[in-house]
Structure formats: structure tokens, C-alpha cells
Amino acid sequence: AASLRDQLDQQKAEAAQLWASHGGPLQEEATSLAGSRQRSRELEEHQAVQHLAETRLRSELEELQAQVQSLHRRHEAKKANHAELKGQALHAQEAMEKLAALRSKHEVDLAHAKSAASKRQAEL
């Protein structure tokens, strides 16, 4: 019994010595791994939040780009309409100038005709 007790004490001492030489570093490594896993989870959560934010911003950017394209199309349509109206106004002004010139010519022709008619009447 004493021999078994001595053997048990010796094995306990060896186990304590092994634990001291290997257990401490293993415990440190386990603690380090737990810390690394925790940091990894935190980074994954942060990455998920960033991904959601990026997705939201990308969606907002696409909406803004669509609005810009719509505004650009409307602007181009207004420019085209303005150019058409300007052309119509120029055409109308040219027509009025031609009508004014024609009226002046007709007034001159009428004045000549009246003058010729007055001379003829005076001759008769």
C-alpha cells in the first residue's frame, strides 16, 4: 500500500510537472484562440454591417443616377422644344417682315394707281 501510495504520489508529481511545462502554454494558447474567435466574430459582424451600408448606399446611388438621367432627358427635351419654338418665332417674324414689305409695295402701287387715276380723270 505504501508502495502504491509512493507510486501515486510520484505520478501526481510527474503530472503536475507535465501540467506546469505544457498546461500553462496550452492554457495561454486556448485563451489566445478564444480571443481570436471573438475578434473574428466581431469582424464578421462589422463586415455584415458594412455590407448592408454599402448595399444601401449603392441603391441610393442608383436612384440618384436614375434621377440625373431623367433630369438630363427632360433638359434635352426642353432644349429641343426651345430650339423649335425659336425657329417658329424666326419663321413668323420673317413672314411678318415679308407681309410688311408686301403691304408697303401695295400701298406704293395703290398710291401710284390713285395718282394715275386722278391724272386720267383730270385729263378727261
Short mmCIF file of C-alpha atoms in Angstrom, two decimals:
data_model
loop_
_atom_site.label_atom_id
_atom_site.label_comp_id
_atom_site.label_asym_id
_atom_site.label_seq_id
_atom_site.Cartn_x
_atom_site.Cartn_y
_atom_site.Cartn_z
CA ALA A 1 0.00 0.00 0.00
CA ALA A 2 2.82 2.33 0.88
CA SER A 3 4.50 1.44 -2.37
CA LEU A 4 1.29 2.20 -4.29
CA ARG A 5 0.93 5.43 -2.39
CA ASP A 6 4.53 6.40 -3.26
CA GLN A 7 3.90 5.45 -6.87
CA LEU A 8 0.68 7.51 -6.91
CA ASP A 9 2.46 10.48 -5.34
CA GLN A 10 5.24 10.16 -7.90
CA GLN A 11 2.71 10.04 -10.78
CA LYS A 12 0.92 13.07 -9.30
CA ALA A 13 4.22 14.92 -9.14
CA GLU A 14 5.00 13.94 -12.74
CA ALA A 15 1.52 15.02 -13.82
CA ALA A 16 1.96 18.36 -12.02
CA GLN A 17 5.35 18.79 -13.67
CA LEU A 18 3.88 17.96 -17.12
CA TRP A 19 1.00 20.33 -16.49
CA ALA A 20 3.43 23.06 -15.47
CA SER A 21 5.55 22.53 -18.58
CA HIS A 22 2.71 22.01 -21.08
CA GLY A 23 -0.52 23.03 -19.44
CA GLY A 24 0.38 26.69 -18.97
CA PRO A 25 1.29 27.24 -22.62
CA LEU A 26 -1.74 25.21 -23.71
CA GLN A 27 -3.96 27.36 -21.49
CA GLU A 28 -2.41 30.52 -22.96
CA GLU A 29 -2.95 29.18 -26.47
CA ALA A 30 -6.57 28.27 -25.67
CA THR A 31 -7.13 31.78 -24.27
CA SER A 32 -5.50 33.27 -27.36
CA LEU A 33 -7.68 31.13 -29.65
CA ALA A 34 -10.80 32.17 -27.76
CA GLY A 35 -9.77 35.80 -28.14
CA SER A 36 -9.10 35.26 -31.85
CA ARG A 37 -12.51 33.62 -32.31
CA GLN A 38 -14.20 36.51 -30.51
CA ARG A 39 -12.34 39.05 -32.66
CA SER A 40 -13.24 37.04 -35.77
CA ARG A 41 -16.94 37.15 -34.81
CA GLU A 42 -16.71 40.89 -34.17
CA LEU A 43 -15.05 41.42 -37.57
CA GLU A 44 -17.72 39.29 -39.29
CA GLU A 45 -20.46 41.35 -37.61
CA HIS A 46 -18.70 44.57 -38.60
CA GLN A 47 -18.31 43.29 -42.15
CA ALA A 48 -22.03 42.40 -42.29
CA VAL A 49 -22.95 45.91 -41.11
CA GLN A 50 -20.60 47.43 -43.69
CA HIS A 51 -22.08 45.23 -46.40
CA LEU A 52 -25.60 46.40 -45.52
CA ALA A 53 -24.45 50.01 -45.53
CA GLU A 54 -22.69 49.52 -48.88
CA THR A 55 -25.79 47.89 -50.35
CA ARG A 56 -27.96 50.77 -49.11
CA LEU A 57 -25.53 53.37 -50.49
CA ARG A 58 -25.32 51.54 -53.82
CA SER A 59 -29.12 51.57 -54.02
CA GLU A 60 -29.22 55.30 -53.22
CA LEU A 61 -26.54 55.93 -55.85
CA GLU A 62 -28.54 54.05 -58.47
CA GLU A 63 -31.65 56.08 -57.56
CA LEU A 64 -29.70 59.33 -57.85
CA GLN A 65 -28.21 58.27 -61.19
CA ALA A 66 -31.71 57.48 -62.48
CA GLN A 67 -32.89 60.93 -61.33
CA VAL A 68 -29.93 62.59 -63.05
CA GLN A 69 -30.66 60.72 -66.28
CA SER A 70 -34.32 61.71 -66.07
CA LEU A 71 -33.41 65.35 -65.47
CA HIS A 72 -30.95 65.22 -68.36
CA ARG A 73 -33.60 63.80 -70.71
CA ARG A 74 -36.08 66.48 -69.65
CA HIS A 75 -33.43 69.16 -70.10
CA GLU A 76 -32.61 67.88 -73.59
CA ALA A 77 -36.33 67.78 -74.46
CA LYS A 78 -36.75 71.37 -73.23
CA LYS A 79 -33.70 72.46 -75.25
CA ALA A 80 -35.14 70.81 -78.36
CA ASN A 81 -38.55 72.42 -77.71
CA HIS A 82 -36.89 75.80 -77.15
CA ALA A 83 -34.95 75.47 -80.41
CA GLU A 84 -38.16 74.53 -82.26
CA LEU A 85 -40.06 77.48 -80.75
CA LYS A 86 -37.19 79.80 -81.59
CA GLY A 87 -37.27 78.54 -85.19
CA GLN A 88 -41.05 79.06 -85.36
CA ALA A 89 -40.70 82.57 -83.95
CA LEU A 90 -37.98 83.40 -86.50
CA HIS A 91 -40.15 82.00 -89.30
CA ALA A 92 -43.13 84.05 -88.08
CA GLN A 93 -41.01 87.20 -87.91
CA GLU A 94 -39.71 86.62 -91.44
CA ALA A 95 -43.29 86.11 -92.64
CA MET A 96 -44.39 89.35 -90.93
CA GLU A 97 -41.47 91.24 -92.50
CA LYS A 98 -42.44 89.87 -95.94
CA LEU A 99 -46.07 90.86 -95.31
CA ALA A 100 -44.98 94.36 -94.22
CA ALA A 101 -42.81 94.72 -97.32
CA LEU A 102 -45.68 93.46 -99.49
CA ARG A 103 -48.10 95.89 -97.81
CA SER A 104 -45.67 98.77 -98.40
CA LYS A 105 -45.35 97.75 -102.03
CA HIS A 106 -49.13 97.52 -102.34
CA GLU A 107 -49.51 100.94 -100.71
CA VAL A 108 -47.00 102.41 -103.15
CA ASP A 109 -48.75 100.66 -106.07
CA LEU A 110 -52.11 101.92 -104.80
CA ALA A 111 -50.75 105.43 -104.44
CA HIS A 112 -49.44 105.30 -108.00
CA ALA A 113 -52.71 103.87 -109.24
CA LYS A 114 -54.66 106.65 -107.46
CA SER A 115 -52.32 109.26 -108.83
CA ALA A 116 -52.62 107.83 -112.33
CA ALA A 117 -56.41 107.65 -111.95
CA SER A 118 -56.51 111.27 -110.75
CA LYS A 119 -54.40 112.40 -113.73
CA ARG A 120 -56.58 110.46 -116.11
CA GLN A 121 -59.75 111.88 -114.58
CA ALA A 122 -58.28 115.34 -114.79
CA GLU A 123 -57.47 114.75 -118.45
CA LEU A 124 -61.00 113.61 -119.16
#
